[in-house]
Amino acid sequence: RDSESLLNWTRALISLRKDNPAFWADSSWEPYFSETDPYPMVYSRSNGEETFIIALNPTGRTCKVEIPCRTEGAETALSQGKASLKPSRNGTLVEMGATSVIIVKL
């Protein structure tokens, strides 16, 4: 009954994967790397018709990275914790709080 429970989060992830071909095995993925820190881990999944950006911060500290991808108008599919995507000069700035995740559909 707790909408914030781990069980309901897992159910939402499974539903997102089943309902969106961009998460299926034959879709492509592209990682975005920071030159100074491995976190947040950011990558995209795409099947050519739809694209999602996934950002994960499993650490106990805040972190950020700039990715060369524009995300204006993106819709948040799932999120947990504090995370944001903001337009930057070279793409998008991903800022994340401790132990957070955000999945957005472009």
Short mmCIF file of the C-alpha atoms (twelve columns), coordinates in Angstrom:
data_MODEL
# 
_entry.id   MODEL 
# 
loop_
_atom_site.group_PDB 
_atom_site.id 
_atom_site.type_symbol 
_atom_site.label_atom_id 
_atom_site.label_alt_id 
_atom_site.label_comp_id 
_atom_site.label_asym_id 
_atom_site.label_seq_id 
_atom_site.Cartn_x 
_atom_site.Cartn_y 
_atom_site.Cartn_z 
_atom_site.pdbx_PDB_model_num 
ATOM 1   C CA . ARG A 1   0.000  0.000  0.000   1 
ATOM 2   C CA . ASP A 2   2.996  2.301  0.378   1 
ATOM 3   C CA . SER A 3   3.445  4.085  -2.948  1 
ATOM 4   C CA . GLU A 4   7.114  4.755  -2.057  1 
ATOM 5   C CA . SER A 5   7.957  1.133  -1.184  1 
ATOM 6   C CA . LEU A 6   10.725 -0.830 -2.889  1 
ATOM 7   C CA . LEU A 7   8.094  -3.284 -4.154  1 
ATOM 8   C CA . ASN A 8   6.102  -0.547 -5.893  1 
ATOM 9   C CA . TRP A 9   9.306  1.016  -7.306  1 
ATOM 10  C CA . THR A 10  10.264 -2.385 -8.752  1 
ATOM 11  C CA . ARG A 11  6.781  -2.820 -10.214 1 
ATOM 12  C CA . ALA A 12  7.026  0.604  -11.867 1 
ATOM 13  C CA . LEU A 13  10.433 -0.272 -13.361 1 
ATOM 14  C CA . ILE A 14  9.128  -3.576 -14.725 1 
ATOM 15  C CA . SER A 15  6.106  -1.822 -16.228 1 
ATOM 16  C CA . LEU A 16  8.314  0.855  -17.830 1 
ATOM 17  C CA . ARG A 17  10.537 -1.824 -19.359 1 
ATOM 18  C CA . LYS A 18  7.606  -3.887 -20.685 1 
ATOM 19  C CA . ASP A 19  5.756  -0.890 -22.143 1 
ATOM 20  C CA . ASN A 20  8.669  0.835  -23.909 1 
ATOM 21  C CA . PRO A 21  10.630 -0.851 -26.723 1 
ATOM 22  C CA . ALA A 22  13.593 1.471  -26.008 1 
ATOM 23  C CA . PHE A 23  14.330 -0.766 -22.998 1 
ATOM 24  C CA . TRP A 24  14.106 -4.053 -24.879 1 
ATOM 25  C CA . ALA A 25  17.190 -6.170 -25.585 1 
ATOM 26  C CA . ASP A 26  17.572 -5.112 -29.231 1 
ATOM 27  C CA . SER A 27  17.609 -1.371 -28.489 1 
ATOM 28  C CA . SER A 28  20.788 0.670  -28.481 1 
ATOM 29  C CA . TRP A 29  22.407 2.349  -25.509 1 
ATOM 30  C CA . GLU A 30  24.979 5.104  -25.229 1 
ATOM 31  C CA . PRO A 31  26.887 5.894  -22.035 1 
ATOM 32  C CA . TYR A 32  27.859 9.460  -21.109 1 
ATOM 33  C CA . PHE A 33  31.084 9.726  -19.125 1 
ATOM 34  C CA . SER A 34  32.427 12.343 -16.761 1 
ATOM 35  C CA . GLU A 35  36.139 12.990 -17.052 1 
ATOM 36  C CA . THR A 36  36.525 13.402 -13.292 1 
ATOM 37  C CA . ASP A 37  33.983 11.159 -11.554 1 
ATOM 38  C CA . PRO A 38  32.174 7.909  -12.432 1 
ATOM 39  C CA . TYR A 39  28.967 9.240  -10.842 1 
ATOM 40  C CA . PRO A 40  26.342 9.992  -11.750 1 
ATOM 41  C CA . MET A 41  26.113 7.153  -14.242 1 
ATOM 42  C CA . VAL A 42  24.183 8.509  -17.227 1 
ATOM 43  C CA . TYR A 43  23.210 6.717  -20.412 1 
ATOM 44  C CA . SER A 44  20.531 6.715  -23.074 1 
ATOM 45  C CA . ARG A 45  18.380 3.875  -24.414 1 
ATOM 46  C CA . SER A 46  16.774 4.131  -27.821 1 
ATOM 47  C CA . ASN A 47  15.020 1.980  -30.373 1 
ATOM 48  C CA . GLY A 48  15.082 4.679  -33.068 1 
ATOM 49  C CA . GLU A 49  11.551 5.863  -32.309 1 
ATOM 50  C CA . GLU A 50  11.799 6.753  -28.631 1 
ATOM 51  C CA . THR A 51  14.740 7.666  -26.423 1 
ATOM 52  C CA . PHE A 52  15.155 7.679  -22.657 1 
ATOM 53  C CA . ILE A 53  17.914 9.202  -20.537 1 
ATOM 54  C CA . ILE A 54  18.716 7.277  -17.356 1 
ATOM 55  C CA . ALA A 55  20.802 8.853  -14.580 1 
ATOM 56  C CA . LEU A 56  21.833 6.982  -11.423 1 
ATOM 57  C CA . ASN A 57  23.674 8.170  -8.332  1 
ATOM 58  C CA . PRO A 58  24.180 5.262  -5.911  1 
ATOM 59  C CA . THR A 59  26.612 7.256  -3.736  1 
ATOM 60  C CA . GLY A 60  25.920 9.052  -0.474  1 
ATOM 61  C CA . ARG A 61  26.909 12.447 -1.902  1 
ATOM 62  C CA . THR A 62  25.570 14.896 -4.453  1 
ATOM 63  C CA . CYS A 63  27.140 14.930 -7.905  1 
ATOM 64  C CA . LYS A 64  26.688 16.388 -11.357 1 
ATOM 65  C CA . VAL A 65  27.773 15.875 -14.947 1 
ATOM 66  C CA . GLU A 66  27.186 17.640 -18.228 1 
ATOM 67  C CA . ILE A 67  26.031 15.470 -21.123 1 
ATOM 68  C CA . PRO A 68  26.039 16.449 -24.826 1 
ATOM 69  C CA . CYS A 69  22.330 15.770 -25.227 1 
ATOM 70  C CA . ARG A 70  19.467 18.276 -25.241 1 
ATOM 71  C CA . THR A 71  16.598 17.346 -22.925 1 
ATOM 72  C CA . GLU A 72  14.250 20.335 -23.221 1 
ATOM 73  C CA . GLY A 73  10.659 19.143 -23.092 1 
ATOM 74  C CA . ALA A 74  11.599 15.744 -21.653 1 
ATOM 75  C CA . GLU A 75  8.980  13.983 -19.543 1 
ATOM 76  C CA . THR A 76  9.977  12.307 -16.277 1 
ATOM 77  C CA . ALA A 77  9.030  8.635  -16.465 1 
ATOM 78  C CA . LEU A 78  10.331 7.673  -12.988 1 
ATOM 79  C CA . SER A 79  12.415 9.301  -10.302 1 
ATOM 80  C CA . GLN A 80  13.540 8.673  -6.764  1 
ATOM 81  C CA . GLY A 81  15.380 11.166 -4.586  1 
ATOM 82  C CA . LYS A 82  16.521 14.592 -5.771  1 
ATOM 83  C CA . ALA A 83  17.544 14.806 -9.406  1 
ATOM 84  C CA . SER A 84  17.252 17.431 -12.105 1 
ATOM 85  C CA . LEU A 85  18.186 18.012 -15.726 1 
ATOM 86  C CA . LYS A 86  18.844 21.605 -16.748 1 
ATOM 87  C CA . PRO A 87  19.786 23.036 -20.149 1 
ATOM 88  C CA . SER A 88  23.430 24.027 -20.395 1 
ATOM 89  C CA . ARG A 89  25.589 25.622 -23.044 1 
ATOM 90  C CA . ASN A 90  26.817 22.268 -24.342 1 
ATOM 91  C CA . GLY A 91  23.773 20.072 -23.714 1 
ATOM 92  C CA . THR A 92  22.264 19.203 -20.340 1 
ATOM 93  C CA . LEU A 93  23.532 19.481 -16.772 1 
ATOM 94  C CA . VAL A 94  22.489 16.476 -14.681 1 
ATOM 95  C CA . GLU A 95  22.482 17.265 -10.941 1 
ATOM 96  C CA . MET A 96  21.695 14.505 -8.472  1 
ATOM 97  C CA . GLY A 97  21.303 14.185 -4.735  1 
ATOM 98  C CA . ALA A 98  22.575 11.217 -2.762  1 
ATOM 99  C CA . THR A 99  21.127 7.814  -3.740  1 
ATOM 100 C CA . SER A 100 18.872 9.113  -6.484  1 
ATOM 101 C CA . VAL A 101 17.695 8.127  -9.939  1 
ATOM 102 C CA . ILE A 102 15.819 9.817  -12.762 1 
ATOM 103 C CA . ILE A 103 14.519 8.368  -16.026 1 
ATOM 104 C CA . VAL A 104 13.210 10.806 -18.629 1 
ATOM 105 C CA . LYS A 105 11.644 10.283 -22.032 1 
ATOM 106 C CA . LEU A 106 12.834 12.641 -24.746 1 
# 
